[in-house]
Short mmCIF file of C-alpha atoms in Angstrom, two decimals:
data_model
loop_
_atom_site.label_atom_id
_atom_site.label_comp_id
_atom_site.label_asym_id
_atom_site.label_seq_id
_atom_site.Cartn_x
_atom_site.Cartn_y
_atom_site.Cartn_z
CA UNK G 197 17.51 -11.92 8.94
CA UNK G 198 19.66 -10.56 11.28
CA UNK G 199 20.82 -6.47 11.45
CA UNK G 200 18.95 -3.29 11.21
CA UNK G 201 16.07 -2.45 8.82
CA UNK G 202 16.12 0.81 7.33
CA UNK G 203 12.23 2.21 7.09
CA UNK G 204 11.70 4.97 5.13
CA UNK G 205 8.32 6.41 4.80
CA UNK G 206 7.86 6.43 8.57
CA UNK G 207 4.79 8.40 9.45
CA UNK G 208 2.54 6.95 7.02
CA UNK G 209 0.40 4.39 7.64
CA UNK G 210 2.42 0.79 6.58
CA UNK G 211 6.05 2.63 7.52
CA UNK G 212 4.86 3.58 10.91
CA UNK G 213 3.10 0.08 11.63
CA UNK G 214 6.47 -1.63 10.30
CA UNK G 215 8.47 0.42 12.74
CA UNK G 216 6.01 -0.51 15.68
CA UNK G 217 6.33 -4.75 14.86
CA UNK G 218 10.45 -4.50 14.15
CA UNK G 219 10.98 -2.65 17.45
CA UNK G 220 14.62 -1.90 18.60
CA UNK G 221 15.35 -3.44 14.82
CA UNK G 222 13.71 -0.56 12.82
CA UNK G 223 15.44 2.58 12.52
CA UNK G 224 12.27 4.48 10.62
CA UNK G 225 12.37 7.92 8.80
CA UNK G 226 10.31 10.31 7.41
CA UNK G 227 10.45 12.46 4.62
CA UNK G 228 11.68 15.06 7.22
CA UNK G 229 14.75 12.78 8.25
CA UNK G 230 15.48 11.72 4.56
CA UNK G 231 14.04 12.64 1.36
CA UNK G 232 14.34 9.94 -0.81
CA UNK G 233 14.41 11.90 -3.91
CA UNK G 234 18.04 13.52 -3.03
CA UNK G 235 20.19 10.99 -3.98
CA UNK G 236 23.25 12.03 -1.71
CA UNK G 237 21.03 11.94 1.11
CA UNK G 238 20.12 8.44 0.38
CA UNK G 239 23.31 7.37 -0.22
CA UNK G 240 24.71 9.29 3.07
CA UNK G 241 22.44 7.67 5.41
CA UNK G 242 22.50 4.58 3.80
CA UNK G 243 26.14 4.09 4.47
CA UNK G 244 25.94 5.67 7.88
CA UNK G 245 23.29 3.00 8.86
CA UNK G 246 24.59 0.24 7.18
CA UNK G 247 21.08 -1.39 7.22
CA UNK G 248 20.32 -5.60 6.29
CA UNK G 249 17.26 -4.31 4.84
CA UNK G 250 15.45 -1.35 3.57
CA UNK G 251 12.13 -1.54 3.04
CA UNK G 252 10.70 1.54 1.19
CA UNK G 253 6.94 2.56 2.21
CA UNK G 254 7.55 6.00 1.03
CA UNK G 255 5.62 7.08 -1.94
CA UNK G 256 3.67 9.94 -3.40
CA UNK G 257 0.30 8.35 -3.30
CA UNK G 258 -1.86 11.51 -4.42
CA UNK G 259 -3.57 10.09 -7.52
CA UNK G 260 -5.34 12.72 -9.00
CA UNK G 261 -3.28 15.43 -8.32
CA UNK G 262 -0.40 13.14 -9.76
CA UNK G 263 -1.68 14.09 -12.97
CA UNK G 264 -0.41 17.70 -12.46
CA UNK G 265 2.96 16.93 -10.06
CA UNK G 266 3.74 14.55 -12.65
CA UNK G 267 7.46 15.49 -12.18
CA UNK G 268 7.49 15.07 -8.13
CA UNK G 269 5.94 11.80 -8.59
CA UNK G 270 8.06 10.09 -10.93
CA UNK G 271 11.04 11.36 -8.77
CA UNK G 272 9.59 9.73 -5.48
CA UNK G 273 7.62 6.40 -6.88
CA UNK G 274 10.46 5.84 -9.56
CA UNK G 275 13.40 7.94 -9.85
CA UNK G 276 13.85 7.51 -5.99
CA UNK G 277 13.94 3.87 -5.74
CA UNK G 278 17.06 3.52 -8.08
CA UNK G 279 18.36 5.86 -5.85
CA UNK G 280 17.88 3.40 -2.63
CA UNK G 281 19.13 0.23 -4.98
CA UNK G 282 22.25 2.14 -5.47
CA UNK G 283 23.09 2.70 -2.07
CA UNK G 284 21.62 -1.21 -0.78
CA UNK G 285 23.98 -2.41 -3.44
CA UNK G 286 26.68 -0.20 -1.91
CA UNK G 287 26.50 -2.24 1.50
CA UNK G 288 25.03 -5.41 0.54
CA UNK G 289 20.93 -4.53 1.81
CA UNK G 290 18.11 -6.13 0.28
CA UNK G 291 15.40 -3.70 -0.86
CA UNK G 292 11.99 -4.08 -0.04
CA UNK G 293 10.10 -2.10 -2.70
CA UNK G 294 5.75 -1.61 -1.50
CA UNK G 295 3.81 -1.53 -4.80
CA UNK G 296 0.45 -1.52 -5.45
CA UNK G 297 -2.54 -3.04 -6.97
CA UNK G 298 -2.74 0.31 -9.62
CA UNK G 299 -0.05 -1.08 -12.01
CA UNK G 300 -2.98 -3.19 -13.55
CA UNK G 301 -4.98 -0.48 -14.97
CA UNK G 302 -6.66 -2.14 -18.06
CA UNK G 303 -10.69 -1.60 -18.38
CA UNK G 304 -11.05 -5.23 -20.19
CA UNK G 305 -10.08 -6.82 -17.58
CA UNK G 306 -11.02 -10.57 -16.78
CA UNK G 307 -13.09 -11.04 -13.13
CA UNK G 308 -10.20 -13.75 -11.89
CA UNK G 309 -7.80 -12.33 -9.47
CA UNK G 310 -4.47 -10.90 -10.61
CA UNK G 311 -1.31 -13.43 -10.26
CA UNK G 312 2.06 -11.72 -10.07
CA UNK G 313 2.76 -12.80 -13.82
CA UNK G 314 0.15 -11.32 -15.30
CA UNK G 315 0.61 -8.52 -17.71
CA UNK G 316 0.51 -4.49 -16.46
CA UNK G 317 -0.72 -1.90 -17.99
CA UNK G 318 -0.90 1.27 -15.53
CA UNK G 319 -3.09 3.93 -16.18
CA UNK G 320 -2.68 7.22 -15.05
CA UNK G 321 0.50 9.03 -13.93
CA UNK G 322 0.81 7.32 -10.23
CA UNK G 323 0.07 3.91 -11.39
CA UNK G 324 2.52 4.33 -14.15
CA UNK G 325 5.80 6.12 -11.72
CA UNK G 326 4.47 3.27 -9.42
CA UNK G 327 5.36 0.31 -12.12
CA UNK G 328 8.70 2.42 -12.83
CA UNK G 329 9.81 2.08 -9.10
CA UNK G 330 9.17 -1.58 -9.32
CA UNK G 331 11.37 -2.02 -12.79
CA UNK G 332 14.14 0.26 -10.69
CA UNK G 333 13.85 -2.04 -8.27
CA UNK G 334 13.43 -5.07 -10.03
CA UNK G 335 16.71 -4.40 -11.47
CA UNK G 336 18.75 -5.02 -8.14
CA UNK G 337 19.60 -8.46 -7.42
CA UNK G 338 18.45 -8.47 -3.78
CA UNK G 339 14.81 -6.99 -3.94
CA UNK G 340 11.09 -8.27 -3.08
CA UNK G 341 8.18 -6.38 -4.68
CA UNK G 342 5.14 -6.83 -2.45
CA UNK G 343 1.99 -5.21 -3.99
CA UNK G 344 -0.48 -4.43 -1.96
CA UNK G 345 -3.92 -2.45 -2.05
CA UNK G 346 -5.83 0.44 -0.58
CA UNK G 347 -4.37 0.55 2.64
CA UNK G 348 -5.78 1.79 6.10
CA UNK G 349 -4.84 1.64 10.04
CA UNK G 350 -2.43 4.31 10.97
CA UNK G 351 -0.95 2.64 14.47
CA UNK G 352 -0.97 5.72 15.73
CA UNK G 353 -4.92 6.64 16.07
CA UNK G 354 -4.59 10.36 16.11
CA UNK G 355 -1.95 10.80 13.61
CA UNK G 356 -3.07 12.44 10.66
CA UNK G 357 -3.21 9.50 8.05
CA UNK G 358 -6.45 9.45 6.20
CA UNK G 359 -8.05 6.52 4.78
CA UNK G 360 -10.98 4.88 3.41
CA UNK G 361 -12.27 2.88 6.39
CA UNK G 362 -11.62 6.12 8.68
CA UNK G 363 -13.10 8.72 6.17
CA UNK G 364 -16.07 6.49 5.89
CA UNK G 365 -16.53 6.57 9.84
CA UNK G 366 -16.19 10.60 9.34
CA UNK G 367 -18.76 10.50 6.67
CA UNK G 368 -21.23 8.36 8.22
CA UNK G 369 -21.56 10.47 11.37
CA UNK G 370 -21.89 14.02 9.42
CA UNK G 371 -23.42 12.89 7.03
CA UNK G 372 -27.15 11.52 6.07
CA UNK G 373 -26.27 9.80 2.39
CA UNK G 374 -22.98 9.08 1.62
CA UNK G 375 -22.39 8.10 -1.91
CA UNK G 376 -19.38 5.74 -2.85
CA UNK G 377 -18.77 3.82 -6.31
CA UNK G 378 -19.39 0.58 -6.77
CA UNK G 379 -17.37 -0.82 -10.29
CA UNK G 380 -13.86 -0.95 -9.04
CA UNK G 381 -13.50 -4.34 -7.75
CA UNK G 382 -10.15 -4.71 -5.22
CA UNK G 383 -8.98 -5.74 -1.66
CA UNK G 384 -8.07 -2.75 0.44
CA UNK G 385 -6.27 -4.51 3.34
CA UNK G 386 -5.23 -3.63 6.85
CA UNK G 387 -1.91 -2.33 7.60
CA UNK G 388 -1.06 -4.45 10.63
CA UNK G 389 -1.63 -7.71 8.60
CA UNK G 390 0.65 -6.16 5.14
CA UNK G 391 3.18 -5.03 7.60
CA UNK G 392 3.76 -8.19 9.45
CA UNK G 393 3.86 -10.18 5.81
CA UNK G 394 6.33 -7.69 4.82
CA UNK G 395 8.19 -8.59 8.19
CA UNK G 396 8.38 -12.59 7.52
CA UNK G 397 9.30 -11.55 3.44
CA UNK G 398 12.20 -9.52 4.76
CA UNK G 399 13.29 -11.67 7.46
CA UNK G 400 13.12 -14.57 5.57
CA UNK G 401 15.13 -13.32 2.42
CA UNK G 402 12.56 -14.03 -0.07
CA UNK G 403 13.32 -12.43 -3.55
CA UNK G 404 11.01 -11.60 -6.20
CA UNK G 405 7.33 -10.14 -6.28
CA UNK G 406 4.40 -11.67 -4.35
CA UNK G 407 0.53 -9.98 -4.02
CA UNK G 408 0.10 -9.12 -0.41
CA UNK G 409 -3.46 -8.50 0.07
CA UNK G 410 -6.59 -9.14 2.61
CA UNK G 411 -8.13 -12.06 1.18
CA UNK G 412 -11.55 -12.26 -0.83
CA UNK G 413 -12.80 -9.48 -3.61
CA UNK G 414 -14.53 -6.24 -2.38
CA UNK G 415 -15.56 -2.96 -3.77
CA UNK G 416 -15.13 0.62 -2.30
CA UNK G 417 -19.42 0.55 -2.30
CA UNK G 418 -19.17 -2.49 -0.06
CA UNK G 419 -16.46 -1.94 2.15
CA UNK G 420 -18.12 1.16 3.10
CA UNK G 421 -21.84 -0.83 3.47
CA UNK G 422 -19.45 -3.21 6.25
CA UNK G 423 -18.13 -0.46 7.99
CA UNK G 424 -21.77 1.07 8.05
CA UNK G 425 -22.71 -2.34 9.06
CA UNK G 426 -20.63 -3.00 11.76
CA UNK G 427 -19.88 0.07 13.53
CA UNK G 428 -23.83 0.72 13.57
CA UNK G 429 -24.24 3.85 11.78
CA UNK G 430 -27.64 4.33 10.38
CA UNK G 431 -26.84 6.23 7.18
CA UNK G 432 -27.63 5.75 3.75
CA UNK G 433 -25.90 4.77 1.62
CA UNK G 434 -26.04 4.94 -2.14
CA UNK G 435 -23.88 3.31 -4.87
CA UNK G 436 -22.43 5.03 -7.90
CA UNK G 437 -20.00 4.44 -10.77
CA UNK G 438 -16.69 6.06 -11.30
CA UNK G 439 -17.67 7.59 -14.46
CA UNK G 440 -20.50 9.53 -11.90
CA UNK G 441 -17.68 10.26 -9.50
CA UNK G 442 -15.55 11.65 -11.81
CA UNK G 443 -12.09 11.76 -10.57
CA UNK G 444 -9.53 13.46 -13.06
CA UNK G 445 -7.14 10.11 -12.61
CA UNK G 446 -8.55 7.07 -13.51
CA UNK G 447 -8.55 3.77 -11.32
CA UNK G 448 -8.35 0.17 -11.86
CA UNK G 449 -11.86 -2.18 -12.82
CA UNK G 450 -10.53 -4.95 -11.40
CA UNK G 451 -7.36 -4.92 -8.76
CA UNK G 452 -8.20 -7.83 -6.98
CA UNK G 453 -4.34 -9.70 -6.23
CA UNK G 454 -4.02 -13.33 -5.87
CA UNK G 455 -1.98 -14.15 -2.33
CA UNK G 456 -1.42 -17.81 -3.72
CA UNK G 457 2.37 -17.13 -4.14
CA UNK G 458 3.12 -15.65 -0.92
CA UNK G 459 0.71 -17.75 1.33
CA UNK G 460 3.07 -20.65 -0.08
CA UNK G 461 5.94 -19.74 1.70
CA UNK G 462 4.02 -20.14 4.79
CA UNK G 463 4.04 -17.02 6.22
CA UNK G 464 1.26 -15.20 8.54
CA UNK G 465 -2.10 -15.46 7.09
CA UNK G 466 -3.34 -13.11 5.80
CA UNK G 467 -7.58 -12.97 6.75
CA UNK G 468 -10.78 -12.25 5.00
CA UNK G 469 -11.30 -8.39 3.89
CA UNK G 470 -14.32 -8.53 6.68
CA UNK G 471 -12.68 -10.36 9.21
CA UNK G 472 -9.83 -7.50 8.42
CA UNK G 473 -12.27 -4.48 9.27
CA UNK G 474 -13.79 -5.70 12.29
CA UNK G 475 -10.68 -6.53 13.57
CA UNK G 476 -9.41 -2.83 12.72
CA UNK G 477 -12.58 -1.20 14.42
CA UNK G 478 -11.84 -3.46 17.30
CA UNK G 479 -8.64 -1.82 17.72
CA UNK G 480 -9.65 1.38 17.38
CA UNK G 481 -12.78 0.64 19.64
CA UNK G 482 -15.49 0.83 17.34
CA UNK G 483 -17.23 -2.47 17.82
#
């Protein structure tokens, strides 16, 4: 697809890696250039820009304290997404809406990996605004959905960005026991390989929802055992549950998104949650 794309959510982690692959293409801004919860701004740059696409990586992503800001997340993960379908219908854009593996939130759920038509049920008030941004967007005729999961690899090394793989690193060299639960089974993935699915979704035109995930089934307890693993730090580590850890939010069982759907249009494949982290430490010279 020909034309500009319109990034918002620039300095984070996916935005800023999606503005580093599209080049001279991406016009990228933060929530210092726009604020995607004023909906005259949105609409102001929108037309000023006249983008092809906009692909949205903006989102309030602070889970537990969600359950306070309740109002200041529904406005960015929801309200604010009807906002940038009103102004991509206004000059003919396709939205891009990033989603994530939270909507499916239910503790029964079956150890087989989540296909896009699978039933929802969001718990908590950021997995919840994050389902209403995907309905808002859903209801535009020229969208994609791509839900993805626990992201980490901020382009920029020094940029303030924190993630699990990087806050693990922290942790094991201050630290002589690091303690990380073990019952939430997902895929976090590696920003350079969402962002350049993303890029051949966008390009290509392809509507609807697809899972965009690192492949294979992980949890947080065993991600953070690789990292250990492979960027040789001798700490130990000891698993817990989430009911020990107690976070005020809750979190998915079992996130764990089937890429069937999009691998099928043959776009970039997407690797092995290991092969993922070493090739992240790699980058950031690590290993």
């Amino acid at each position: 697809m020909s034309g500009k794309f319109l990034i918002t959510g620039a300095r984070g982690q996916l935005g800023a890696e999606l503005c580093v692959q599209l080049g001279d293409r991406a016009v990228g801004l933060g929530h210092a250039e726009l604020d995607i919860a004023d909906r005259k701004a949105v609409l102001r740059k929108v037309r000023e820009l006249r983008p092809a696409v906009v692909i949205n990586s903006a989102a309030y992503t602070k889970v537990d304290l969600a359950e306070k800001e309740i109002d200041q997340c529904r406005a960015i993960n929801a309200t604010a997404v009807g906002y940038l379908a009103e102004a991509c219908a206004e000059v003919d854009a396709h939205l891009v809406e990033i989603s994530s593996d939270y909507v499916f939130g239910s503790a029964d759920a079956p150890r087989e990996a989540r296909v896009e038509g699978d039933p929802v049920l969001p718990q908590g008030i950021y997995a919840k605004t994050k389902l209403e941004g995907d309905l808002a967007a859903a209801r535009y005729a020229r969208h994609t959905i791509v839900r993805t999961c626990g992201l980490y690899g901020h382009p920029d090394p020094a940029a303030k960005a924190p993630n699990f793989v990087d806050t693990m690193l922290r942790l094991g060299r201050e630290r002589p026991l690091v303690r990380v639960v073990g019952d939430q089974h997902c895929t976090p993935s590696y920003v350079r390989h969402v962002a350049r699915a993303v890029v051949f979704l966008s390009e290509e035109g392809h509507r609807g929802l697809y899972h965009v995930t690192n492949r294979g089934a992980t949890t947080w307890h065993d991600l953070a055992a690789e990292v250990f693993r492979l960027a040789k730090l001798p700490v130990k580590l000891e698993q817990i549950s989430t009911a020990e850890y107690g976070a005020p939010a809750p979190r998915p069982s079992w996130s764990v998104l089937d890429t069937s759907k999009y691998h099928a249009l043959g776009g970039p494949v997407m690797p092995e949650w290991r092969d993922a982290v070493a090739e992240y430490l790699t980058a950031r010279g690590m290993i």
